[in-house]
Tab-separated table of C-alpha atoms in Angstrom:
chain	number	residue	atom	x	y	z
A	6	UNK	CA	121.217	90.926	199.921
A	7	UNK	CA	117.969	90.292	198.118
A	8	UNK	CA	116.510	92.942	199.387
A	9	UNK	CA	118.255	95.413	197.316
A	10	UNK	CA	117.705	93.326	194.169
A	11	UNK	CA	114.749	93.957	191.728
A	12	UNK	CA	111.877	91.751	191.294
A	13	UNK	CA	112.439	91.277	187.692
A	14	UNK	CA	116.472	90.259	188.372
A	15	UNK	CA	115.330	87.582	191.027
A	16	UNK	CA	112.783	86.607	188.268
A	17	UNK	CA	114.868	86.100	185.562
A	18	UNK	CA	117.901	84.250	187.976
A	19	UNK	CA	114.640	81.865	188.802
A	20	UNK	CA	113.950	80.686	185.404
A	21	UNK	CA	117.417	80.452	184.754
A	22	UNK	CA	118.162	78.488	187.655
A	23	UNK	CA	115.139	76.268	187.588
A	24	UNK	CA	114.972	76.118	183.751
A	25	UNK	CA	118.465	74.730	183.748
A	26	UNK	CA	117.951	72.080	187.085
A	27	UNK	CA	115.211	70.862	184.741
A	28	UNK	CA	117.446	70.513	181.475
A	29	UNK	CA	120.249	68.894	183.401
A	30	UNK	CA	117.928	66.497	185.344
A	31	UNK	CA	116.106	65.176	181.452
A	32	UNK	CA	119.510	64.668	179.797
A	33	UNK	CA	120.665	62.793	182.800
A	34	UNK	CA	117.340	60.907	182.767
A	35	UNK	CA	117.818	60.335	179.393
A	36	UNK	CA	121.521	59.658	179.520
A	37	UNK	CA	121.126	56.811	181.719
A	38	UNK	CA	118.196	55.390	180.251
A	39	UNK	CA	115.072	55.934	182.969
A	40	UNK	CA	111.591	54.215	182.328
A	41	UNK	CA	109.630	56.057	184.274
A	42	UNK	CA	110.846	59.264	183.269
A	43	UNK	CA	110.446	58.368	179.372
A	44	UNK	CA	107.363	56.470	179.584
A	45	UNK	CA	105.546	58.908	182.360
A	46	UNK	CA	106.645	62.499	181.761
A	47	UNK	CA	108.710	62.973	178.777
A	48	UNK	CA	106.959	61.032	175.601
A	49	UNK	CA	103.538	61.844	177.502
A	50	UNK	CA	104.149	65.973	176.915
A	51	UNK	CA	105.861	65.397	173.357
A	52	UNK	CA	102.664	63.522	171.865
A	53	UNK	CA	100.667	65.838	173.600
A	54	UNK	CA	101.715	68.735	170.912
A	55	UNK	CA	103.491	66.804	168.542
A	56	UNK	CA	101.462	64.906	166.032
A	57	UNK	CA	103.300	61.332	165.924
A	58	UNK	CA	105.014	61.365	162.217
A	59	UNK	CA	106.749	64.571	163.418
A	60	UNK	CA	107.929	63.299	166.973
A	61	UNK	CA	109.106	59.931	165.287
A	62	UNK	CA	111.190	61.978	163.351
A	63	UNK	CA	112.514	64.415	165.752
A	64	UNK	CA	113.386	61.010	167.654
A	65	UNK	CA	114.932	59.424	165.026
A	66	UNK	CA	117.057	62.531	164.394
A	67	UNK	CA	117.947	62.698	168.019
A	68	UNK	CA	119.316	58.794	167.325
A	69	UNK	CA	120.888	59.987	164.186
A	70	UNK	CA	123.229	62.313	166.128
A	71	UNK	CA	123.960	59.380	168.868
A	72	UNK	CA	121.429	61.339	171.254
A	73	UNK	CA	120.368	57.626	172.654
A	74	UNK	CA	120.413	56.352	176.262
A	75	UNK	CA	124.288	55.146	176.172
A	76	UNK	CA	124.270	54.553	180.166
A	77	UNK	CA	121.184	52.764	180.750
A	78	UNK	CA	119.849	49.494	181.157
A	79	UNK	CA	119.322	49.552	177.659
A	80	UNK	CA	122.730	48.775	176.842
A	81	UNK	CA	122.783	45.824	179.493
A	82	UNK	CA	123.522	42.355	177.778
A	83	UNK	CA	122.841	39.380	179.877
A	84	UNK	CA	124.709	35.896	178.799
A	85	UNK	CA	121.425	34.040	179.048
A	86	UNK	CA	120.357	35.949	175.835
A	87	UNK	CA	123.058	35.890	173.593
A	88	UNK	CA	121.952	33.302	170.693
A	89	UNK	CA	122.906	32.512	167.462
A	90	UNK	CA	120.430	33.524	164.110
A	91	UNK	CA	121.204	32.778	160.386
A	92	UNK	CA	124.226	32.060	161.209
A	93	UNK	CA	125.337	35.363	162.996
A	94	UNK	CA	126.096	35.483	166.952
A	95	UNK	CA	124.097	38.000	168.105
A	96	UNK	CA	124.507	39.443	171.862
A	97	UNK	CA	120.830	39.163	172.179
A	98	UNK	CA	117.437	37.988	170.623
A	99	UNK	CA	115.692	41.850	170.817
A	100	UNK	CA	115.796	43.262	167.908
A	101	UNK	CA	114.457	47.131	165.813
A	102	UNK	CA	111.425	46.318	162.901
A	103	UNK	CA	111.599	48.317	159.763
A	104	UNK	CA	109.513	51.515	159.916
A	105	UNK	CA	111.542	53.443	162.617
A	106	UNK	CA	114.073	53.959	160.408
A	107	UNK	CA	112.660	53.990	156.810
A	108	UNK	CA	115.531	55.626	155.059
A	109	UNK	CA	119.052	54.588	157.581
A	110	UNK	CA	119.722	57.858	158.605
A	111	UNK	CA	120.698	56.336	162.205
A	112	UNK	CA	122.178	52.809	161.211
A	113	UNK	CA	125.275	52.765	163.269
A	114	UNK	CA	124.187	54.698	166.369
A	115	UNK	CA	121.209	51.862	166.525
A	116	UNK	CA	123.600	49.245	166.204
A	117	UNK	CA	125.783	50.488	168.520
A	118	UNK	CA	123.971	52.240	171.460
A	119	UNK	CA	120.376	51.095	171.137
A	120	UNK	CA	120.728	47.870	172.891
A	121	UNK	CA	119.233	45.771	170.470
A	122	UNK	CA	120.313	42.906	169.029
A	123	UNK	CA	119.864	42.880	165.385
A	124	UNK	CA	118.096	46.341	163.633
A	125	UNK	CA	116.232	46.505	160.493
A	126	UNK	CA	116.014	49.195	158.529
A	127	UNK	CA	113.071	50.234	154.866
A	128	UNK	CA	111.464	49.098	153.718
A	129	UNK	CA	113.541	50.535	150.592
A	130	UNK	CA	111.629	51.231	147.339
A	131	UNK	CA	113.634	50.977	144.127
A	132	UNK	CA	112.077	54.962	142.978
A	133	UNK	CA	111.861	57.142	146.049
A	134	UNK	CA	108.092	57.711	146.661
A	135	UNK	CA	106.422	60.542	148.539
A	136	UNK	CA	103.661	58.060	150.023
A	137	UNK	CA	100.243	58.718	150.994
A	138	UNK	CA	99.384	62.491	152.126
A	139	UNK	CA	99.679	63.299	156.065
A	140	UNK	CA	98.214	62.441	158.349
A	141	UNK	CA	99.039	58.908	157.557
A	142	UNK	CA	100.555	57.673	160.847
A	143	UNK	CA	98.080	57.841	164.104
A	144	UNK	CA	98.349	56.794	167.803
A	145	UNK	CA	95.779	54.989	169.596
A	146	UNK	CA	96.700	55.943	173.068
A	147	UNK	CA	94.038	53.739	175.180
A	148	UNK	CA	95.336	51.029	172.914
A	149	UNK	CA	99.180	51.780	172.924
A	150	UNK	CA	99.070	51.265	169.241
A	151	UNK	CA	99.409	52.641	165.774
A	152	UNK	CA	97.368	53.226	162.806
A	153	UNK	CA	99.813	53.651	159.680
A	154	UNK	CA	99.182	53.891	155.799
A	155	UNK	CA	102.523	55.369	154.646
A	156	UNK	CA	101.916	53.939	151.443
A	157	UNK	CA	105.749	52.636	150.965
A	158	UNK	CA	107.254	56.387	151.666
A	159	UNK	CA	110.790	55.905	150.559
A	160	UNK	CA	114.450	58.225	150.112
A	161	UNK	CA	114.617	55.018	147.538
A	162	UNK	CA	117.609	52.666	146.753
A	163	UNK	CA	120.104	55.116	145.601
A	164	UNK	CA	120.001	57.230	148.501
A	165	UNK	CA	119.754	54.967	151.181
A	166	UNK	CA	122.536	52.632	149.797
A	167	UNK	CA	125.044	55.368	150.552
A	168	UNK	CA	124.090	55.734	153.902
A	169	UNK	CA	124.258	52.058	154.347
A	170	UNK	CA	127.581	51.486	152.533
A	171	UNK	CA	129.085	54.453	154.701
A	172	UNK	CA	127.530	52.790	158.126
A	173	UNK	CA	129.061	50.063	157.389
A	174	UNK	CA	132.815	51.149	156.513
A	175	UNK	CA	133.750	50.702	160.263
A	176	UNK	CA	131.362	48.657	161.656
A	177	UNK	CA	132.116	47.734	165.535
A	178	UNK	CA	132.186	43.601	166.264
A	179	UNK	CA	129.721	43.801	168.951
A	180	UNK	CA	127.235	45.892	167.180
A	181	UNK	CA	123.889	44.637	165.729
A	182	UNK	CA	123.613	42.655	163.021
A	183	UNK	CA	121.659	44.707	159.973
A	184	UNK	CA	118.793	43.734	157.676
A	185	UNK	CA	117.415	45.474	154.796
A	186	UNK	CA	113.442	45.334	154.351
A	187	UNK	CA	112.746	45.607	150.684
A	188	UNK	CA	109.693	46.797	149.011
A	189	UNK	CA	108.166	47.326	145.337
A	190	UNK	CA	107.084	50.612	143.775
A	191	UNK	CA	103.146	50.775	143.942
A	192	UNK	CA	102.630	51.584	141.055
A	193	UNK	CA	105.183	48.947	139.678
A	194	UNK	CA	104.654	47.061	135.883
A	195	UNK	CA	107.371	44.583	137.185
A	196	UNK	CA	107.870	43.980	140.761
A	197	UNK	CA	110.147	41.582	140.052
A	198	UNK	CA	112.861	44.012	138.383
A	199	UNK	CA	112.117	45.865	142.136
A	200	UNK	CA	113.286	43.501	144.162
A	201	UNK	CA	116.416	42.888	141.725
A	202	UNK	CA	117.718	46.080	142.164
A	203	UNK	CA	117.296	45.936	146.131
A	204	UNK	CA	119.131	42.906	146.270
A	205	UNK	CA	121.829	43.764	144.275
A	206	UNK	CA	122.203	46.681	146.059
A	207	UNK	CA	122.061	45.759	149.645
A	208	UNK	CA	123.014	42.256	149.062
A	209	UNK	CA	126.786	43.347	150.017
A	210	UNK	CA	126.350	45.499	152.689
A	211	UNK	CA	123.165	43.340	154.779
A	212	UNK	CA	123.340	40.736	157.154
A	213	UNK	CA	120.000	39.423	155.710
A	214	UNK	CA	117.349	40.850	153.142
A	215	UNK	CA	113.540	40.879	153.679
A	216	UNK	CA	111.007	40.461	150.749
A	217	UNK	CA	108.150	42.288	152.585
A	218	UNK	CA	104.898	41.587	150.834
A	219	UNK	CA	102.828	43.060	152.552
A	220	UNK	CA	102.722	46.625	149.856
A	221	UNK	CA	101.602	44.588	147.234
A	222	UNK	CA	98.836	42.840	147.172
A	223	UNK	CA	99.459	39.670	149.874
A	224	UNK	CA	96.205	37.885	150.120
A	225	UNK	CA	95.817	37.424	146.594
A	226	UNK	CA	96.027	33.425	145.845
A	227	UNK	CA	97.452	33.949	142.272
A	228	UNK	CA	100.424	35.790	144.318
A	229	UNK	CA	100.861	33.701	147.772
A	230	UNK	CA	100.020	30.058	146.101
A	231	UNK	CA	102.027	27.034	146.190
A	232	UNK	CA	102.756	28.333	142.180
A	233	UNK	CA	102.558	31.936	142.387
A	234	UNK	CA	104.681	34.502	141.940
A	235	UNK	CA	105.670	34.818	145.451
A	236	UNK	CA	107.652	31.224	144.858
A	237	UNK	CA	109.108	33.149	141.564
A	238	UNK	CA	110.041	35.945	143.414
A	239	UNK	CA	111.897	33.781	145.815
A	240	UNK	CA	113.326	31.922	143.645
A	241	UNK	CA	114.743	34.687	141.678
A	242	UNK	CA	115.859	36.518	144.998
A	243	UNK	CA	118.113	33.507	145.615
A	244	UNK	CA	119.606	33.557	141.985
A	245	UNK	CA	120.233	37.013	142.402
A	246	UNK	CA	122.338	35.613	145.234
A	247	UNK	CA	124.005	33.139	143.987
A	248	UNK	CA	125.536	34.786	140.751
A	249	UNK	CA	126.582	37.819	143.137
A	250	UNK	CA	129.596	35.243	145.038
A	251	UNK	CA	129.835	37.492	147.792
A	252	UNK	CA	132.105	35.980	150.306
A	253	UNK	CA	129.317	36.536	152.988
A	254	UNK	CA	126.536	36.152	151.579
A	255	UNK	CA	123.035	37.829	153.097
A	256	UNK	CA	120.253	35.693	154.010
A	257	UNK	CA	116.790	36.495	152.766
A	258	UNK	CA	113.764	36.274	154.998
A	259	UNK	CA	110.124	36.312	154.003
A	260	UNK	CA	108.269	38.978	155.807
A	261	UNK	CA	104.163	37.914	156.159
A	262	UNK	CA	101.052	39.604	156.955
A	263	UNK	CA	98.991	37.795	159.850
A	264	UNK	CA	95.932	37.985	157.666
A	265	UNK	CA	96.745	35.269	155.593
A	266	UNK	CA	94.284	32.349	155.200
A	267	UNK	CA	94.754	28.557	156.422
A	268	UNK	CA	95.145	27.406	152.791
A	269	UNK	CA	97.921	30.705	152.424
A	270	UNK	CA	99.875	29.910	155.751
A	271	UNK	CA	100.321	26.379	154.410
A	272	UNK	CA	101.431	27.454	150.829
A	273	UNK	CA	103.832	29.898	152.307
A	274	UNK	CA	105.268	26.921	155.014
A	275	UNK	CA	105.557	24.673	151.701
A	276	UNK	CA	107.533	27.099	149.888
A	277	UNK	CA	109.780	27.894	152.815
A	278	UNK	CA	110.887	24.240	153.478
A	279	UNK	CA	111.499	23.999	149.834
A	280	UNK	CA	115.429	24.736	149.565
A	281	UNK	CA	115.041	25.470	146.061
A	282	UNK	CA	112.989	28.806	146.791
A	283	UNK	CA	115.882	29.982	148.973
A	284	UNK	CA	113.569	31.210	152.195
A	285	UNK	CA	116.301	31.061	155.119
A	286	UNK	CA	113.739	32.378	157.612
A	287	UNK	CA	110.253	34.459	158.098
A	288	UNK	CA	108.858	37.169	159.887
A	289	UNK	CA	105.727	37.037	161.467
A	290	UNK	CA	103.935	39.119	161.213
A	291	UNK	CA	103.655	42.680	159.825
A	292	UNK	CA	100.645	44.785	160.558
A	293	UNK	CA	97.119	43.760	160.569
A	294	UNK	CA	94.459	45.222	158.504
A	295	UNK	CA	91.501	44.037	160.790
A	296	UNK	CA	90.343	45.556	164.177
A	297	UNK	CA	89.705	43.735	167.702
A	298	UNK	CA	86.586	45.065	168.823
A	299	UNK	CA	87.920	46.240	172.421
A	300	UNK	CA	89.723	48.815	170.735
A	301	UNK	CA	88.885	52.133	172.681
A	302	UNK	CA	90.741	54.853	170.895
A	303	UNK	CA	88.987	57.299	168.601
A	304	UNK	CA	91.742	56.685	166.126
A	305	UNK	CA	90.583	53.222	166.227
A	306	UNK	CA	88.306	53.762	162.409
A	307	UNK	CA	91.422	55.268	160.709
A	308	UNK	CA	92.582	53.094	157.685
A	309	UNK	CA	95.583	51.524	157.537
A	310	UNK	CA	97.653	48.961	159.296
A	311	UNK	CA	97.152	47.802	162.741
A	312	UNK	CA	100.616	47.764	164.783
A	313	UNK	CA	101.013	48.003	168.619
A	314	UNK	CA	99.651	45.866	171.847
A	315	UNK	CA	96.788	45.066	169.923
A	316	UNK	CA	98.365	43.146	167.003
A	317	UNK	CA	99.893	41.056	170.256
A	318	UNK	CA	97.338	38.243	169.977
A	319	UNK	CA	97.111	37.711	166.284
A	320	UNK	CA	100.794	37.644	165.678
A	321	UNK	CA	101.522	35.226	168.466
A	322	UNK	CA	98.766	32.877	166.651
A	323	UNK	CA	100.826	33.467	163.929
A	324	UNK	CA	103.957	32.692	165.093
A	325	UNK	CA	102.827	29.284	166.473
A	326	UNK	CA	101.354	28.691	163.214
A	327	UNK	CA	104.065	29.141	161.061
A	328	UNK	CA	106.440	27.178	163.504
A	329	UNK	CA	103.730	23.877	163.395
A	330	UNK	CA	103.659	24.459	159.704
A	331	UNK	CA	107.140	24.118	159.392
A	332	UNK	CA	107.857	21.651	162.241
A	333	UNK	CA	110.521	24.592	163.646
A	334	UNK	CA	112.478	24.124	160.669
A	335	UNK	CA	112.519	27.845	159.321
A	336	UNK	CA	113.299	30.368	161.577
A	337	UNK	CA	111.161	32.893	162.295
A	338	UNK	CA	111.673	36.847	164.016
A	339	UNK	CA	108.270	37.078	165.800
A	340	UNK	CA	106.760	40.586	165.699
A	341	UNK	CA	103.707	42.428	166.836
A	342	UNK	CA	102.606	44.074	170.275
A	343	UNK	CA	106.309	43.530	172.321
A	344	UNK	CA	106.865	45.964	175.203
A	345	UNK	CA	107.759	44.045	178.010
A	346	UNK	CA	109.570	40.595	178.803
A	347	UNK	CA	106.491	38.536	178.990
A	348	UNK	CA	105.272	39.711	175.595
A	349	UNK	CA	108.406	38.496	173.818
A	350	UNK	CA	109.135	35.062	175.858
A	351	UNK	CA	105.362	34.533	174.389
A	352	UNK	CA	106.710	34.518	170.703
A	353	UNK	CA	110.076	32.999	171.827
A	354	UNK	CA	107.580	30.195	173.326
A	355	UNK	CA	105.417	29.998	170.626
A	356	UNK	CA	107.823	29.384	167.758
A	357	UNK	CA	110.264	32.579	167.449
A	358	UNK	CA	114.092	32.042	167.458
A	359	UNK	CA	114.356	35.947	167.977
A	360	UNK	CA	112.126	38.729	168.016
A	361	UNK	CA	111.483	42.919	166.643
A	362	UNK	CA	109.151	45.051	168.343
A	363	UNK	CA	108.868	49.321	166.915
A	364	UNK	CA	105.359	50.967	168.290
A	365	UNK	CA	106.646	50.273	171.784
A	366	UNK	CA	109.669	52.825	171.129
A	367	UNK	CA	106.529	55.765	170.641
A	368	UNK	CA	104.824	55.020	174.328
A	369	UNK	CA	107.954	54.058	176.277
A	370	UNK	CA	111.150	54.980	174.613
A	371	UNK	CA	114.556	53.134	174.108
A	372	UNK	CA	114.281	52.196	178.002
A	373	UNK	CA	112.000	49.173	177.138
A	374	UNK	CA	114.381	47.949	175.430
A	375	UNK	CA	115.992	47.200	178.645
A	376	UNK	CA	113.210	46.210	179.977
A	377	UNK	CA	112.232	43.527	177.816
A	378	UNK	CA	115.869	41.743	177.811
A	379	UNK	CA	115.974	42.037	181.569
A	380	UNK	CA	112.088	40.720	182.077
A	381	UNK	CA	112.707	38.034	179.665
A	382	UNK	CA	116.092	37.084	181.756
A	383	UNK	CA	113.765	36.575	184.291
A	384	UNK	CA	111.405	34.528	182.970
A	385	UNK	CA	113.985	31.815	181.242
A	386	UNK	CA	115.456	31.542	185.277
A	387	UNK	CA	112.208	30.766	186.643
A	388	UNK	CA	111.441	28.208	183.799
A	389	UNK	CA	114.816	26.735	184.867
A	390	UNK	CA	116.485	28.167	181.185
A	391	UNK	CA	120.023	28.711	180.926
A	392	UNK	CA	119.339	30.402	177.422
A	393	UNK	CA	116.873	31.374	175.452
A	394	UNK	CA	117.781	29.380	172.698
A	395	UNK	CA	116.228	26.559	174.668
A	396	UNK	CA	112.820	27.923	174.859
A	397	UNK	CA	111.995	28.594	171.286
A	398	UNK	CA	109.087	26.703	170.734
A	399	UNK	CA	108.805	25.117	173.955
A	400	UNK	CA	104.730	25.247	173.454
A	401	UNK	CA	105.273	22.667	170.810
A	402	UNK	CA	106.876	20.348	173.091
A	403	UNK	CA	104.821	20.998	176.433
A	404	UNK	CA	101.808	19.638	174.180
């Protein structure tokens, strides 16, 4: 039969054939969620051409549209994990940072299909803002992390309060719980007005409300000290609150750099314990602006924030910290350098009640995800855990 066929017709039914073995065999791949193949062959070839601003947003559009691993072991939930956070059950402790999705174009299909636990979404400027000129986002491959100086790049309140108003219109009960990072204008005269209109925006539509401090200018005493505007900022953020009498009312966590000094770290544990300044909680830690010196990447000089395995160590420190600091009082989301189950039990350990991880998502896809919740299942068993509730902080009390 072949015999009589031409060369060009066999080549043609060969690509056809093989081109559409190999589409079917990704979206089942992807479909049901495989490590290997997201970690080893597909995100490998997509950095490889893709510069990674552009393939974080191809991905985030793919999420957008639902395109998310709705089979896999992502979607898994494990009783030993679900836990309870600012009040909210939440099916479990893994949770989406803010910078995946700046602007909540995917809101609901994260809640929903992701796997995680609680998402976060900003951090929202008041004005939309452009941000720094690209390239302003780089991998450090050797390193598995990320190099980012956005500069606070932003669709802005007005925009992405619609999308979060309409996300939440129908809202499933098992879905994530949703927070809102928050952010000033760089080039603000009154940060405080900023962070008014954020809250009273997102105040009805958020589970809880970050003040992320980390855009302006953190490490300055005048704005971190024990009588600083930081504690103004706070305080105001709670008023806000209180004269909106919603009948559930957002919490607002504190979002820190890990950069802070000894003499900072206290001031900020001081003004968290404080019920006046309305803190319900902290996040530890957002990016770093130093550099480890076994970083190997060429990317390594680029300037900007540090995210990624190597912000692991430093945010841990952090974490445990914070938690002495506030004798495990305020609770904190630990963040930095999470991809597997022993990398969050370590914040879990050290101080964290639950915990966000983002720059994994760019070297090994929504699988890990999976991963981590069914790594740190198996860590609580062999530390003789029923929950994980009953390891946060469990450092403190092995000492």
């Amino acid at each position: 039969m072949f015999s009589r066929t031409s060369p060009p017709f066999i080549s043609r039914s060969a690509i056809y054939i093989v081109g559409g073995g190999l589409l079917g065999y990704g979206a089942t791949e992807l479909l049901f969620s495989s490590e290997t193949f997201q970690s080893k062959a597909l995100l490998p070839v997509i950095n490889r051409y893709m510069d990674v601003e552009s393939s974080q947003n191809l991905a985030l559009r793919f999420a957008s549209w639902g395109f998310l691993p709705k089979y896999g072991s992502n979607r898994k939930e494990y009783p030993e994990l679900k836990c309870e956070f600012l009040g909210k059950s939440l099916k479990n402790p893994v949770g989406l940072a803010a910078g995946f999705d700046k602007n909540g174009k995917a809101i609901r299909p994260l809640a929903e299909l992701s796997g995680f636990g609680l998402i976060e979404i900003g951090s929202v400027t008041p004005i939309p803002n452009k941000g720094n000129p690209r390239p302003r986002l780089f991998r450090l491959e050797e390193d598995e992390g990320l190099i980012n100086r956005y500069g606070s790049n932003s669709d802005g309140v007005g925009k992405v309060h619609l999308r979060v108003r309409s996300a939440r219109t129908e809202w499933m009960e098992n879905a994530a719980i949703l927070g809102i990072s928050l952010a000033n204008n760089m080039l603000t005269d009154d940060s405080m007005l900023d962070y008014e209109i954020g809250v009273n925006y997102f105040a009805p539509y958020s589970d809880y409300i970050v003040i992320n401090i980390s855009p302006t200018n953190a490490r300055n005493p005048t704005f971190v000290g024990k009588n600083g505007e930081l504690k103004k900022l706070m305080q105001y953020a709670k008023h806000l609150l209180d004269c909106s009498q919603l009948e559930s009312r957002p919490r607002i966590l504190l979002k820190i750099p890990p950069d802070l000094s000894e003499i900072e770290k206290k001031n900020v544990a001081s003004l968290s314990l404080d019920p006046k300044n309305g803190v319900d909680g902290l996040i530890v830690s957002d990016t770093t602006s130093t550099r480890p010196d076994n970083l190997k990447s060429e990317n390594r000089l680029e300037i900007g924030g540090l995210s990624g395995a190597p912000l692991r160590r430093i945010s841990t420190e952090c974490v445990r910290e914070m938690y002495r600091l506030t004798n495990g009082q305020v609770p904190i989301i630990g963040c930095g350098g999470i991809s597997s189950g022993a990398d969050a039990y370590e914040k879990i350990k050290a101080g964290a009640s639950v915990v966000q991880l983002y720059s994994a998502l760019v070297f090994h896809g929504f699988p890990v995800v999976g991963k981590v919740k069914r790594e740190l299942v198996e860590l609580l068993k062999q530390d003789g855990y029923t929950n994980v509730s009953q390891a946060v902080g469990a450092d403190h009390r092995a000492r």
